XYZ file of C-alpha atoms in Angstrom:
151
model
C -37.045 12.132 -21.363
C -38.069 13.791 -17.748
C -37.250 10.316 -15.892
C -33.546 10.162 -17.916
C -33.034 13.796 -17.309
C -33.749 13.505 -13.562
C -31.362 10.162 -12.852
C -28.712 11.748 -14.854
C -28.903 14.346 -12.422
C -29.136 12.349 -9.074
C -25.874 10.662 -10.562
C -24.073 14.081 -11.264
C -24.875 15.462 -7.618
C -23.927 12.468 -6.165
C -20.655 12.374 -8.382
C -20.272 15.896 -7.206
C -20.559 15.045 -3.737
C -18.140 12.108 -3.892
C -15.175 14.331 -5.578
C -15.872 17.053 -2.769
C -15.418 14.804 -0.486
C -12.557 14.790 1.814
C -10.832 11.902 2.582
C -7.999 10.738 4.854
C -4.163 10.238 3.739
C -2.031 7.489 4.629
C 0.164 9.281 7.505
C 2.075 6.078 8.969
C 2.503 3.644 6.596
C 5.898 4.935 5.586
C 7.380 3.721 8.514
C 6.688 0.077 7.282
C 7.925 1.133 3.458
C 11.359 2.615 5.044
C 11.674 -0.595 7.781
C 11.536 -3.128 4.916
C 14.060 -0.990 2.684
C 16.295 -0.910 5.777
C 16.138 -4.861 6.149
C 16.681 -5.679 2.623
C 19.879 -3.130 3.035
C 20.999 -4.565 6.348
C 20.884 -8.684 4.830
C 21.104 -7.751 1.362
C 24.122 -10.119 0.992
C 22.738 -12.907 3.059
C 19.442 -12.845 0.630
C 21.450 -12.779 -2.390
C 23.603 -15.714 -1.215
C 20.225 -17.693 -0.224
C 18.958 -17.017 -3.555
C 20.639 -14.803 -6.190
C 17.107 -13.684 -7.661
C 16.355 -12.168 -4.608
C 18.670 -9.110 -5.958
C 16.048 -8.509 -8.938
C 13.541 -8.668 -6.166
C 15.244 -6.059 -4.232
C 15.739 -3.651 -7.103
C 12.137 -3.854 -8.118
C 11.530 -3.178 -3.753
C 14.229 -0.203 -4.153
C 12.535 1.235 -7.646
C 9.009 1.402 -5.586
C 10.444 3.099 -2.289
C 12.278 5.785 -5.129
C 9.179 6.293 -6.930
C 7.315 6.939 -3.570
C 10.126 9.435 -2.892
C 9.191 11.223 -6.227
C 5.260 11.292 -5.553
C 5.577 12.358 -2.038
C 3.724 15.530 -2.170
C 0.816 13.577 -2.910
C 0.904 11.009 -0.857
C -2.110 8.976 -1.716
C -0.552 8.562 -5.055
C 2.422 7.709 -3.990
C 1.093 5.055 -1.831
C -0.884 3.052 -4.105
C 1.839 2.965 -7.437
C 4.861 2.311 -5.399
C 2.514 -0.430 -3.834
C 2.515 -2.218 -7.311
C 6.370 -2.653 -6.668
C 7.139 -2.926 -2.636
C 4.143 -6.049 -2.528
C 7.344 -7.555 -4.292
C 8.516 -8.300 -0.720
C 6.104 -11.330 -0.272
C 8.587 -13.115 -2.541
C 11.773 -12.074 -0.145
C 10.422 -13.104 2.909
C 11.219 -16.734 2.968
C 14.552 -16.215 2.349
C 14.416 -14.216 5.569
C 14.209 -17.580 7.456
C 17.670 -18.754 6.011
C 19.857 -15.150 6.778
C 19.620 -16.277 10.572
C 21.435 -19.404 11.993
C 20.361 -22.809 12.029
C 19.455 -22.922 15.817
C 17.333 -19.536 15.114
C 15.111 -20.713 12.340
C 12.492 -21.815 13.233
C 11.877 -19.141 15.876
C 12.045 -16.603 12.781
C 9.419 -18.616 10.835
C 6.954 -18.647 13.684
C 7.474 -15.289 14.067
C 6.982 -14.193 10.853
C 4.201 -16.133 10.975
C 2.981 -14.184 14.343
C 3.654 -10.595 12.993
C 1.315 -11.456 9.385
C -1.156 -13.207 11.709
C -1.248 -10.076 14.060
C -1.643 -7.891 10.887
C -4.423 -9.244 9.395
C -6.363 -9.113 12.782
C -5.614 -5.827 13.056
C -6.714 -4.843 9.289
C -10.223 -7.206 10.180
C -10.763 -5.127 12.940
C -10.238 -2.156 11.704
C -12.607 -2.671 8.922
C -15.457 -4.218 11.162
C -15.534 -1.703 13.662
C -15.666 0.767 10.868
C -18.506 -0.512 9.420
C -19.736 -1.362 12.750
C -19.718 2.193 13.744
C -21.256 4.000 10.598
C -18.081 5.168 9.357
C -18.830 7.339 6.389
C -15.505 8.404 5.340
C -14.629 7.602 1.916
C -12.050 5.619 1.333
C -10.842 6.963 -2.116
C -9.346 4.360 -4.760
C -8.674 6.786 -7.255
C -6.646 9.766 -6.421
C -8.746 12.064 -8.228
C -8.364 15.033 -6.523
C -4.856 15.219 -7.906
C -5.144 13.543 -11.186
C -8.101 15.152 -12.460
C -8.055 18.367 -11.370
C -4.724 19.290 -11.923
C -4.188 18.182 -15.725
């Protein structure tokens, strides 16, 4: 009963110290959420004429970017569930290729292309040279520090 009593209690203080933790809030990511709103607003004829499903799509985009608006005073939150509906976008983006000319599409492919190649470098790197470095900041996957402790 002594060894269950004492590993019950290593997990609890290291439970403890993982709530206590602090953590780091997404600060510029909403610059990416309001640029895609702002692009499906701009060509939001164009996509529909390319494909009328695309105006579902851009509903479900719009109902995300409103619910992020509600849960903006925690902003963790609102990052990961209006996530479940903006990652809608992947569909939308071929349809991007078609709202510009003829003569311009395939320069908008391969640069579509470009800015997802250039994004997951950039999300690679950021993760190796955190690990690389010792980072110890949690990176929280549950937004506990609102949801639990403020029922």
């Amino acid at each position: 009963y002594i060894v269950e009593y004492i590993s019950m209690y290593e997990f609890f203080s290291g439970f403890l110290v993982y709530i206590n933790f602090e953590y780091s809030k997404p600060n510029s990511l909403w610059v990416l959420y309001y640029g895609l709103t702002l692009l499906n607003l701009l060509f939001y004829k164009r996509l529909v004429s390319i494909n009328p499903e695309n105006s579902r799509l851009i509903s479900v985009i719009n109902f995300g970017i409103v619910i992020y608006n509600i849960l903006i005073f925690e902003p963790v939150s609102a990052m990961r569930i209006s996530a479940f509906y903006i990652i809608y976008f992947i569909f939308i983006i071929p349809s991007y290729v078609g709202v510009f000319g003829v003569k311009y599409r395939r320069a908008v492919g391969n640069y579509i292309v470009a800015v997802f190649g250039i994004l997951m470098g950039v999300y690679l790197y950021i993760i190796i040279a955190g690990y690389q470095s010792g980072l110890v900041d949690k990176i929280s996957f549950i937004p506990y520090k609102f949801w639990f402790n403020h029922i």
